PDB file of C-alpha atoms in Angstrom:
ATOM      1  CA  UNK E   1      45.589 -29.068 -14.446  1.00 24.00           C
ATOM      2  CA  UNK E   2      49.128 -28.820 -13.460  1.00 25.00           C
ATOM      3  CA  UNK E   3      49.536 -28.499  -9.758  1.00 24.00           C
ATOM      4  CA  UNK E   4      52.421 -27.625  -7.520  1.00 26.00           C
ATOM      5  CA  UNK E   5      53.839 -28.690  -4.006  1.00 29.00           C
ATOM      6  CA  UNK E   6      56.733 -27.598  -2.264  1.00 31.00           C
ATOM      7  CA  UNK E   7      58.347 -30.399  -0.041  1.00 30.00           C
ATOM      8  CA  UNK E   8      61.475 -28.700   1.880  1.00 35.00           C
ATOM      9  CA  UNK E   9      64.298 -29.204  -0.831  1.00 37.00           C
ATOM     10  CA  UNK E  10      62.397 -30.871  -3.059  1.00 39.00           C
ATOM     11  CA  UNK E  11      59.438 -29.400  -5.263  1.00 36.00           C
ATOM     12  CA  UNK E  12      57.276 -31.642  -7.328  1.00 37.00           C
ATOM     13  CA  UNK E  13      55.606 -30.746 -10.316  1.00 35.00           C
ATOM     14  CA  UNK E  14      52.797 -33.468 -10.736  1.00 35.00           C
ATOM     15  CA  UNK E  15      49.237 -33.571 -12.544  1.00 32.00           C
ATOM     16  CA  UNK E  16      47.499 -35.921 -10.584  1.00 30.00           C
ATOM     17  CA  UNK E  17      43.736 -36.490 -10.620  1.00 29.00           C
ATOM     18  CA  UNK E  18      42.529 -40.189 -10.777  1.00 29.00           C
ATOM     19  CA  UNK E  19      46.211 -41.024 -11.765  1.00 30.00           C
ATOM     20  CA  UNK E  20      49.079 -39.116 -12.488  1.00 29.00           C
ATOM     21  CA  UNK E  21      49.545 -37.378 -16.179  1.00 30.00           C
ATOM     22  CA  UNK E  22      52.448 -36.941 -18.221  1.00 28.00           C
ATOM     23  CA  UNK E  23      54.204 -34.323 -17.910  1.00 29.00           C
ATOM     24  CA  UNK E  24      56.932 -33.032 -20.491  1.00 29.00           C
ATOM     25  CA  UNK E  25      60.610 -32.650 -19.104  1.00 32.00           C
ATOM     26  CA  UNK E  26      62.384 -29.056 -19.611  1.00 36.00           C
ATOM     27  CA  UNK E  27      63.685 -29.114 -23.110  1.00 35.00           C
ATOM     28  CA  UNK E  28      67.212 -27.072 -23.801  1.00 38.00           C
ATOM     29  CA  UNK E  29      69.441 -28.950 -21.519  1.00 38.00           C
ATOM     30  CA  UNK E  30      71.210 -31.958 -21.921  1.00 41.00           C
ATOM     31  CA  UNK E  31      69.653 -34.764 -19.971  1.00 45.00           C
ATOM     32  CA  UNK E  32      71.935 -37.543 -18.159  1.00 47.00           C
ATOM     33  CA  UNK E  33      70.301 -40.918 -17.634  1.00 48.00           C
ATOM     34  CA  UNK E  34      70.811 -42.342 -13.779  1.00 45.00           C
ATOM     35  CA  UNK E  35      68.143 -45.018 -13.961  1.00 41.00           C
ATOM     36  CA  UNK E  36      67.517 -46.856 -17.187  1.00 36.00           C
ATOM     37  CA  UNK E  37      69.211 -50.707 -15.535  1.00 41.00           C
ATOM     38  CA  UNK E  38      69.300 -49.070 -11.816  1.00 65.00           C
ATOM     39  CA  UNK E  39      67.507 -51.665  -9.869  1.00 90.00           C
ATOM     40  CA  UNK E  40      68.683 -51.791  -6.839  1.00 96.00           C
ATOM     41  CA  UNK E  41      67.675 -54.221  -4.040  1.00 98.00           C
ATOM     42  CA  UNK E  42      66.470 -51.763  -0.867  1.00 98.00           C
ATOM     43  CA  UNK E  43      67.552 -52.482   2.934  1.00 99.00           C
ATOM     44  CA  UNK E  44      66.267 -50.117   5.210  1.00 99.00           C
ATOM     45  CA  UNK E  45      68.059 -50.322   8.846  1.00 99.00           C
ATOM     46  CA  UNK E  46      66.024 -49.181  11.780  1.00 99.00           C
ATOM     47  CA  UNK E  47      68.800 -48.437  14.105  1.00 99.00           C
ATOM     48  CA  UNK E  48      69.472 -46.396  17.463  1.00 98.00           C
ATOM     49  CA  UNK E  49      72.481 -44.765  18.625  1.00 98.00           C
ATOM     50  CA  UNK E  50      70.879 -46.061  22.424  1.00 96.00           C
ATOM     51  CA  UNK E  51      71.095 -49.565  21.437  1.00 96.00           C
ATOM     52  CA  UNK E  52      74.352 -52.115  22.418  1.00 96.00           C
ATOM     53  CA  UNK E  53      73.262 -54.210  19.922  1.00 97.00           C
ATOM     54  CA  UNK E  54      72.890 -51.760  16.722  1.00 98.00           C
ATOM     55  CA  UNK E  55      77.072 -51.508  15.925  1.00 98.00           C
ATOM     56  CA  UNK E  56      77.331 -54.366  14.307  1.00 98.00           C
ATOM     57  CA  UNK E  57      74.397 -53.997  11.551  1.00 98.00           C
ATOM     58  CA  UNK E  58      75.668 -50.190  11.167  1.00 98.00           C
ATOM     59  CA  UNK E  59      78.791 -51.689  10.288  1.00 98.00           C
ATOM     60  CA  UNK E  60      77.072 -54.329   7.569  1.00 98.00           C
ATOM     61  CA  UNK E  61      75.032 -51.100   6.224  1.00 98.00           C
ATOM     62  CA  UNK E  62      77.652 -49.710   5.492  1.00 98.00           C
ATOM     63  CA  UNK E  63      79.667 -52.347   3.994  1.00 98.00           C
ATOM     64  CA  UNK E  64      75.904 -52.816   1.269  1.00 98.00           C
ATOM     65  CA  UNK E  65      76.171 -48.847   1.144  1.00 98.00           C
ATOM     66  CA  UNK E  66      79.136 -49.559  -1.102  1.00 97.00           C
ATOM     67  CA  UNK E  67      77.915 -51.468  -3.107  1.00 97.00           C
ATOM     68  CA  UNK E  68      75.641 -50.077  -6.774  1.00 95.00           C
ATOM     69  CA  UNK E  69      73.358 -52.990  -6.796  1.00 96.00           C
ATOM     70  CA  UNK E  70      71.991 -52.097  -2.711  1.00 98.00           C
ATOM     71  CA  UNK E  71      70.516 -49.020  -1.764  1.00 98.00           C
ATOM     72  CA  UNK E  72      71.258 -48.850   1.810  1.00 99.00           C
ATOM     73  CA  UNK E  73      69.246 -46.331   3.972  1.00 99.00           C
ATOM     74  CA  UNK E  74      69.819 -46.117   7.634  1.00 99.00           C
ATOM     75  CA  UNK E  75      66.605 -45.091   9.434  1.00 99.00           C
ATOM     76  CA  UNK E  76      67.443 -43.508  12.967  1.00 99.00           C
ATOM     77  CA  UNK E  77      64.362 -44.468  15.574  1.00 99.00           C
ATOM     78  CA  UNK E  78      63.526 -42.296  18.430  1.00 98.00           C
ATOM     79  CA  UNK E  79      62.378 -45.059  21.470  1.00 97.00           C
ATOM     80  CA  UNK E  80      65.511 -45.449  23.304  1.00 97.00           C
ATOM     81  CA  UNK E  81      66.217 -41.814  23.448  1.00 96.00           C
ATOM     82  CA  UNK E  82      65.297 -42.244  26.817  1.00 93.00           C
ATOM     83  CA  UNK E  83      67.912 -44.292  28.369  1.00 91.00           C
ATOM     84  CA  UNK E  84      70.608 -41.667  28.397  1.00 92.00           C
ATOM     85  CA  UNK E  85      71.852 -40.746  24.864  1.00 95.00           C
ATOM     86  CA  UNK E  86      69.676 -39.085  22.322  1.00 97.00           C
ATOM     87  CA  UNK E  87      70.286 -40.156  18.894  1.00 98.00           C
ATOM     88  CA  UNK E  88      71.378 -37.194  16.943  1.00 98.00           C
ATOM     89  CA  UNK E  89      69.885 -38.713  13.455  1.00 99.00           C
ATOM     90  CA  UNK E  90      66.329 -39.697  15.428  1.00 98.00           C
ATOM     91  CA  UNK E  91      62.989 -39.266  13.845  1.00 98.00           C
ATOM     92  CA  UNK E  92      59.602 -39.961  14.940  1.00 98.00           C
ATOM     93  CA  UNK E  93      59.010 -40.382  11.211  1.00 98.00           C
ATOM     94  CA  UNK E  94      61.659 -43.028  11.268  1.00 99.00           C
ATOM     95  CA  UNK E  95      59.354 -44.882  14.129  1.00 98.00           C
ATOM     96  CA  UNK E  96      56.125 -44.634  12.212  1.00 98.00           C
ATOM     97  CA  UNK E  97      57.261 -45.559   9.463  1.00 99.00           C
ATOM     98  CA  UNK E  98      59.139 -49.293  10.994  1.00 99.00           C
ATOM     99  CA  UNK E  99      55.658 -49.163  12.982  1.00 98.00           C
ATOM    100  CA  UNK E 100      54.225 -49.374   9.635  1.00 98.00           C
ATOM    101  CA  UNK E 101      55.961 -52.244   8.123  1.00 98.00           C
ATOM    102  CA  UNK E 102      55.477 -54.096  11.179  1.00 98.00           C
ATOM    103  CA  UNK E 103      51.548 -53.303  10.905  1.00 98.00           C
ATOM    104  CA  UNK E 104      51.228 -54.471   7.297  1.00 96.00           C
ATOM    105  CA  UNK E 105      53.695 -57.399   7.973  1.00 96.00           C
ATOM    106  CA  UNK E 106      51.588 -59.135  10.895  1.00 96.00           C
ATOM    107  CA  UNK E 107      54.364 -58.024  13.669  1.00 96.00           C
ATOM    108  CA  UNK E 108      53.713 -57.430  16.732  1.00 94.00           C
ATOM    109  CA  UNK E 109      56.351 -55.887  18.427  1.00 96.00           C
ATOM    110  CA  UNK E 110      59.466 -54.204  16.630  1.00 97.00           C
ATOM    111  CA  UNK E 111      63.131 -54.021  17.196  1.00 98.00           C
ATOM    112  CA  UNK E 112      66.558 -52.946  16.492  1.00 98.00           C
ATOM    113  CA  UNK E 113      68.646 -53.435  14.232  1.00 98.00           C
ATOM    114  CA  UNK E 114      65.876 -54.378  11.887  1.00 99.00           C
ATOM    115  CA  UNK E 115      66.112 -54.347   8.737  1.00 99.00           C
ATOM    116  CA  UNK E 116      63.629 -54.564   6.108  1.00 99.00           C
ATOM    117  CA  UNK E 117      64.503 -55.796   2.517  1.00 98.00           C
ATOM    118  CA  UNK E 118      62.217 -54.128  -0.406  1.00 98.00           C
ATOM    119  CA  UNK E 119      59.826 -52.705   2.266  1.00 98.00           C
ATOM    120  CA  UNK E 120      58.308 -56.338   2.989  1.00 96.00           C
ATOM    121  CA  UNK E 121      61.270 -59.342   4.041  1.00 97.00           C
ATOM    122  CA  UNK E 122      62.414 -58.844   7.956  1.00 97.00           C
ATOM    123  CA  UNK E 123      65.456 -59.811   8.506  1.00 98.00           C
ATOM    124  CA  UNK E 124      67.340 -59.117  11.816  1.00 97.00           C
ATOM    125  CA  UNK E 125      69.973 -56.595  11.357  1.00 96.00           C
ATOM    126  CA  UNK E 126      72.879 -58.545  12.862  1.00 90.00           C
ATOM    127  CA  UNK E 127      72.350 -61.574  10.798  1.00 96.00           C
ATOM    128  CA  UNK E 128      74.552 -60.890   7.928  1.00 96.00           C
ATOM    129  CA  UNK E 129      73.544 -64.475   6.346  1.00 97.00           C
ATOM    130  CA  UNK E 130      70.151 -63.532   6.279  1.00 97.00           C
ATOM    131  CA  UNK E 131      70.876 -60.315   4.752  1.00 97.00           C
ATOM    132  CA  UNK E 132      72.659 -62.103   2.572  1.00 97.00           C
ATOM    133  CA  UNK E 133      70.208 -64.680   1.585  1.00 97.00           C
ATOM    134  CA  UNK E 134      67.850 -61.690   1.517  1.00 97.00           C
ATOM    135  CA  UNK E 135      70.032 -59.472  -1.798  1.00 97.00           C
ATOM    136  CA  UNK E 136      70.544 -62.769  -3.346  1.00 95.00           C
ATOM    137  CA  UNK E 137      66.770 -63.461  -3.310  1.00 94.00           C
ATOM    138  CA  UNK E 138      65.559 -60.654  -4.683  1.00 95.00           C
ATOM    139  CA  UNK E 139      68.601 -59.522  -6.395  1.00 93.00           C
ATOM    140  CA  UNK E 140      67.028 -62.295  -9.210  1.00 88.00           C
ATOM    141  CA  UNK E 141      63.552 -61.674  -8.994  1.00 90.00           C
ATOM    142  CA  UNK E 142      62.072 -59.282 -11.268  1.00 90.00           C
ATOM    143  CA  UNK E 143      60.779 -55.677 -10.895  1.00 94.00           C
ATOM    144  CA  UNK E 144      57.052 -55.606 -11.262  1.00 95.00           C
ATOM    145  CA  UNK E 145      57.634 -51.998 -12.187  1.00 96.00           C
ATOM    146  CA  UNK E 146      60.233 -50.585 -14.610  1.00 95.00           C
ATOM    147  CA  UNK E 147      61.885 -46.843 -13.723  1.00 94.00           C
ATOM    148  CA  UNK E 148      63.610 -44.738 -15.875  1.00 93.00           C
ATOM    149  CA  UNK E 149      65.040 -41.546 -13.819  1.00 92.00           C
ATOM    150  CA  UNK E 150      67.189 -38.912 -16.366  1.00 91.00           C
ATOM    151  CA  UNK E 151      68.198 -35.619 -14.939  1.00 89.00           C
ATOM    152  CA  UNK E 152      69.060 -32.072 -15.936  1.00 90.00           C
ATOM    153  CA  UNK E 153      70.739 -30.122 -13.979  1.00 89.00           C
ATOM    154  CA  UNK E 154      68.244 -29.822 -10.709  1.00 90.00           C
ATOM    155  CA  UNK E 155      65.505 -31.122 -12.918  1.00 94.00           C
ATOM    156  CA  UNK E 156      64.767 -34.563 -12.518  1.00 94.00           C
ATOM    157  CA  UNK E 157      62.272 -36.575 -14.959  1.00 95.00           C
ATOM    158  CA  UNK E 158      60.930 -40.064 -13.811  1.00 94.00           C
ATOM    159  CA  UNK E 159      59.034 -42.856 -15.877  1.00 96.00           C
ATOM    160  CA  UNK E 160      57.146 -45.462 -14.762  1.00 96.00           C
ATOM    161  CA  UNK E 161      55.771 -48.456 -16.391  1.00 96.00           C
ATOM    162  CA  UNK E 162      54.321 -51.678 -14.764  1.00 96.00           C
ATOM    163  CA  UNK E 163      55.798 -55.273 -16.174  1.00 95.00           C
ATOM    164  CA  UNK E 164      52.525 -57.096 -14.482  1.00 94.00           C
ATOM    165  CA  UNK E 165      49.592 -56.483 -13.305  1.00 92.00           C
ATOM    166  CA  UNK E 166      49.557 -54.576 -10.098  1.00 92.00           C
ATOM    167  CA  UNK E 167      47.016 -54.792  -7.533  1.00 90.00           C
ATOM    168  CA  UNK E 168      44.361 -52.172  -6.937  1.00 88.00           C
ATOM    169  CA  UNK E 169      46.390 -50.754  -4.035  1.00 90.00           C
ATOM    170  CA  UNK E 170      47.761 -46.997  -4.175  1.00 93.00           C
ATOM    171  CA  UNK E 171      51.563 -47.105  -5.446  1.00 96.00           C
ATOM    172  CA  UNK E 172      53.627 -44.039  -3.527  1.00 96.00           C
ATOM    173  CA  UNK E 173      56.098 -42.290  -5.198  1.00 96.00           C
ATOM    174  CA  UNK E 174      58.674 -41.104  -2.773  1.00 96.00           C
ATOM    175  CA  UNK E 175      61.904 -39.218  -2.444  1.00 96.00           C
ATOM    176  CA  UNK E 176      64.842 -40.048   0.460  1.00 97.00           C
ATOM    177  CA  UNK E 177      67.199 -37.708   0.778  1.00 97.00           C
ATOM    178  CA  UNK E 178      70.405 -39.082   2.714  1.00 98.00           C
ATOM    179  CA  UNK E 179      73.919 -38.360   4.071  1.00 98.00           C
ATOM    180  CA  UNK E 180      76.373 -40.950   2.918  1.00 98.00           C
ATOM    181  CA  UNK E 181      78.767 -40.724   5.914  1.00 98.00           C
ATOM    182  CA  UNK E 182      79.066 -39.193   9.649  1.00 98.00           C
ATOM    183  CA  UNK E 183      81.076 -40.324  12.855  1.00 98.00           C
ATOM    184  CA  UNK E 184      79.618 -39.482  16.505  1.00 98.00           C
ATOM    185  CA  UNK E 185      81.465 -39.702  19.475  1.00 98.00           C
ATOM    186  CA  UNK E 186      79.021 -40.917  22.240  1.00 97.00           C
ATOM    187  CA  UNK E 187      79.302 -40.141  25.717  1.00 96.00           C
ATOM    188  CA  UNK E 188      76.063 -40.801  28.203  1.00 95.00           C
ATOM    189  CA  UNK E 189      74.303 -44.415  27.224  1.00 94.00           C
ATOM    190  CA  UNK E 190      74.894 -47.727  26.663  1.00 93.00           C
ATOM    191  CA  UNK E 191      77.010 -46.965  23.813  1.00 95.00           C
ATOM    192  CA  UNK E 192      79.010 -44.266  26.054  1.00 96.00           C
ATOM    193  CA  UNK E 193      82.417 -43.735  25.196  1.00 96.00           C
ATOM    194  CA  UNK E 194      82.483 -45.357  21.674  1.00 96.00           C
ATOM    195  CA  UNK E 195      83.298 -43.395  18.202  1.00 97.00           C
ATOM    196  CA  UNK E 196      80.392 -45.037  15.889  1.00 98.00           C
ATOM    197  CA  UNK E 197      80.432 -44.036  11.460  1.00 98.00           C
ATOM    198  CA  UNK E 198      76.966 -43.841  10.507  1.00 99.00           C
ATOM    199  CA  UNK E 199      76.390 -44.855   6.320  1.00 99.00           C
ATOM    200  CA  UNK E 200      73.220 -43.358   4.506  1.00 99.00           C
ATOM    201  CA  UNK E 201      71.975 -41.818   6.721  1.00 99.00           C
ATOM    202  CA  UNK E 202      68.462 -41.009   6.106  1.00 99.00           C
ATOM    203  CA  UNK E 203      67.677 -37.100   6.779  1.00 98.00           C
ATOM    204  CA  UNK E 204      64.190 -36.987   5.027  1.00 97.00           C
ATOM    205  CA  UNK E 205      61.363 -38.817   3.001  1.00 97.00           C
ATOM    206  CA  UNK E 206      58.210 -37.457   1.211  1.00 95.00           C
ATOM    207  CA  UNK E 207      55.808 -38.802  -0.519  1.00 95.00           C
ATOM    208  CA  UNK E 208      55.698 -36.776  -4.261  1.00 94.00           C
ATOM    209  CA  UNK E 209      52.866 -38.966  -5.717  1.00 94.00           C
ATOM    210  CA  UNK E 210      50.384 -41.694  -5.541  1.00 95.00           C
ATOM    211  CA  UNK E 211      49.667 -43.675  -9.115  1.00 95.00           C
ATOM    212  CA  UNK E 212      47.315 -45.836 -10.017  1.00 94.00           C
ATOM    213  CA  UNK E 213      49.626 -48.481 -11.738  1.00 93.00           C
ATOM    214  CA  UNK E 214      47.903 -49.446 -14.602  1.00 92.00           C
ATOM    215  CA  UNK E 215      49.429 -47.477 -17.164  1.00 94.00           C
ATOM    216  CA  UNK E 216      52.908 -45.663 -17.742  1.00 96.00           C
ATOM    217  CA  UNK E 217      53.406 -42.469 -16.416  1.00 95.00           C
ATOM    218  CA  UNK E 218      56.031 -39.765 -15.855  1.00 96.00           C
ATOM    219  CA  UNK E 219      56.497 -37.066 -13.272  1.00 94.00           C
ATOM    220  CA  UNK E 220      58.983 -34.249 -13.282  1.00 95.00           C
ATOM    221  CA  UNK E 221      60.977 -32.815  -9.724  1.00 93.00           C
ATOM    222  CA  UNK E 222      63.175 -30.548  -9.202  1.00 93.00           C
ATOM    223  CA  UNK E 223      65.525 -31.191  -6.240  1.00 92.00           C
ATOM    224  CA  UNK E 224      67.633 -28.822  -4.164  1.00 90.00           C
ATOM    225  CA  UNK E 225      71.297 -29.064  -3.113  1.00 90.00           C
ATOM    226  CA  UNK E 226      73.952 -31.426  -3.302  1.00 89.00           C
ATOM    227  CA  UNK E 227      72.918 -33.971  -0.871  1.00 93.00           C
ATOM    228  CA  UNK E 228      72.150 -37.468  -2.612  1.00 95.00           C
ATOM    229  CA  UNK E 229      68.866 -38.998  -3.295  1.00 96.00           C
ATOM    230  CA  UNK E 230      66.720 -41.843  -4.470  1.00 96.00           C
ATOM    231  CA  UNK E 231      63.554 -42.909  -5.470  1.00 96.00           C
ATOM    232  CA  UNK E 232      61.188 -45.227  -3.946  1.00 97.00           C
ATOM    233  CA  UNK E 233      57.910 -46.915  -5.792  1.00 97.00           C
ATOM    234  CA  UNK E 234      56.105 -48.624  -3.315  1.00 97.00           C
ATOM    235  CA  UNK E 235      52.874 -50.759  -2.769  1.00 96.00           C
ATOM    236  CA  UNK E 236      51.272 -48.159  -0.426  1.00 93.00           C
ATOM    237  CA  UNK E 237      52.771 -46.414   2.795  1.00 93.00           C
ATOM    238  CA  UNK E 238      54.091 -49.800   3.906  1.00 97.00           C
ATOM    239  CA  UNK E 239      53.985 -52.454   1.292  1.00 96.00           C
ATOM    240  CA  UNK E 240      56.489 -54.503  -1.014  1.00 97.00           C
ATOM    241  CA  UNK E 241      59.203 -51.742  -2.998  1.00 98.00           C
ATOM    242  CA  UNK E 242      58.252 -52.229  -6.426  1.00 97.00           C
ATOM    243  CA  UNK E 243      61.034 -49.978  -8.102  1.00 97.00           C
ATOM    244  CA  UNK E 244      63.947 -47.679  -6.844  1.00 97.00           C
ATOM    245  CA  UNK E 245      66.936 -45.531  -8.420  1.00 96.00           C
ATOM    246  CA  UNK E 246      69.188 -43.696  -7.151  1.00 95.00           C
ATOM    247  CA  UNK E 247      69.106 -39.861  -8.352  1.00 91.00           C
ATOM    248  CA  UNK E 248      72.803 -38.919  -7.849  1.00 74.00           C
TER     249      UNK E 248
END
């Protein structure tokens, strides 16, 4: 049974029952491959327009959102929207979902800048050796999940297939959508006064897709617009990234 869900600017064509089925991509067009050897290593900044201490890491994300072999995603929080300046790019979302990693990691408290390398290594955002050490560390370990993403036109097909045994945890399938640059000018806060770029800025994230990951599987989406996006595997809500691609 094919089913269909509508997510904003992105719609999601998926047969899932017990796991997900495959599902044919639209014949006719040519397809262009964006994911085949697209393995990026994924830093996710929880950052806050409110916070004196944030400039610094925003200005390390987006020195990794240049580079292809980092996907850099800036996640806006929404708990120091109280102290004078509300963060234009702020999302409760954004605060679950740091919550969340914090949760699953053992943490009890979070912070910003935080950042969290393939959704499981915390690494204070304004240590830029630690980041460092972080992309070089996983930069050489393997992906316990291969991804293939190929697109045509709107139409967007993605493969999965596990290189190891996975646990019997849930795998999300998820789609970021992002904007690669803004500058705010800041007047009230602790940041008052100060012109601030913002890199990858995340703008949305929904879940398209749970999988069992024990066998290969494909799912087809069809996404809306110009603004970039990615694709996130992950071990559950919260866990370790397994796999991610750009869809550009």
């Amino acid at each position: 049974m094919k089913i269909f869900a509508a997510f904003g600017s992105v719609r999601v064509f998926s047969a899932l029952a017990a796991s997900l089925c495959l599902l044919t991509p639209g014949t006719g067009q040519a397809q262009q491959k964006v994911g085949a050897v697209n393995e990026p290593v994924v830093v996710e900044l929880f950052t806050s327009q409110g916070c004196s201490s944030c400039p610094p890491a925003d200005a390390l994300l987006k020195q990794l959102a240049q580079r292809q072999d980092v996907l850099a995603l800036a996640f806006h929080v929404d708990y120091w929207d109280y102290i004078g300046w509300k963060d234009i790019f702020a999302s409760p979302a954004h605060t679950r979902r740091q919550k969340g990693y914090a949760h699953v990691g053992g943490r009890k408290m979070i912070y910003t800048p935080q950042m969290i390398v393939m959704g499981h290594q915390d690494v204070s955002g304004a240590d830029a050796m630690g980041v460092a050490d972080a992309l070089s560390r996983h930069q050489s370990a393997p992906r316990p999940v291969a991804l293939e993403v190929s697109r045509s036109g709107q139409r967007v097909t993605i493969a999965l297939t596990p290189r190891v045994d996975l646990p019997d945890i849930p795998v999300t399938m998820q789609i970021v959508r992002y904007t690669p640059s803004q500058t705010v000018d800041i007047t009230r806060g602790e940041l008052a006064g100060h012109q601030l770029e913002y890199a990858n800025i995340v703008d949305d994230l929904q879940q398209v897709g749970v999988w069992d990951g024990q066998e290969a599987t494909e799912i087809t989406i069809e996404i809306q617009g110009d603004q970039p996006a990615a694709f996130l595997v992950q071990q559950g809500p919260y866990g370790p990234v397994l796999a991610a691609a750009r869809i550009e």
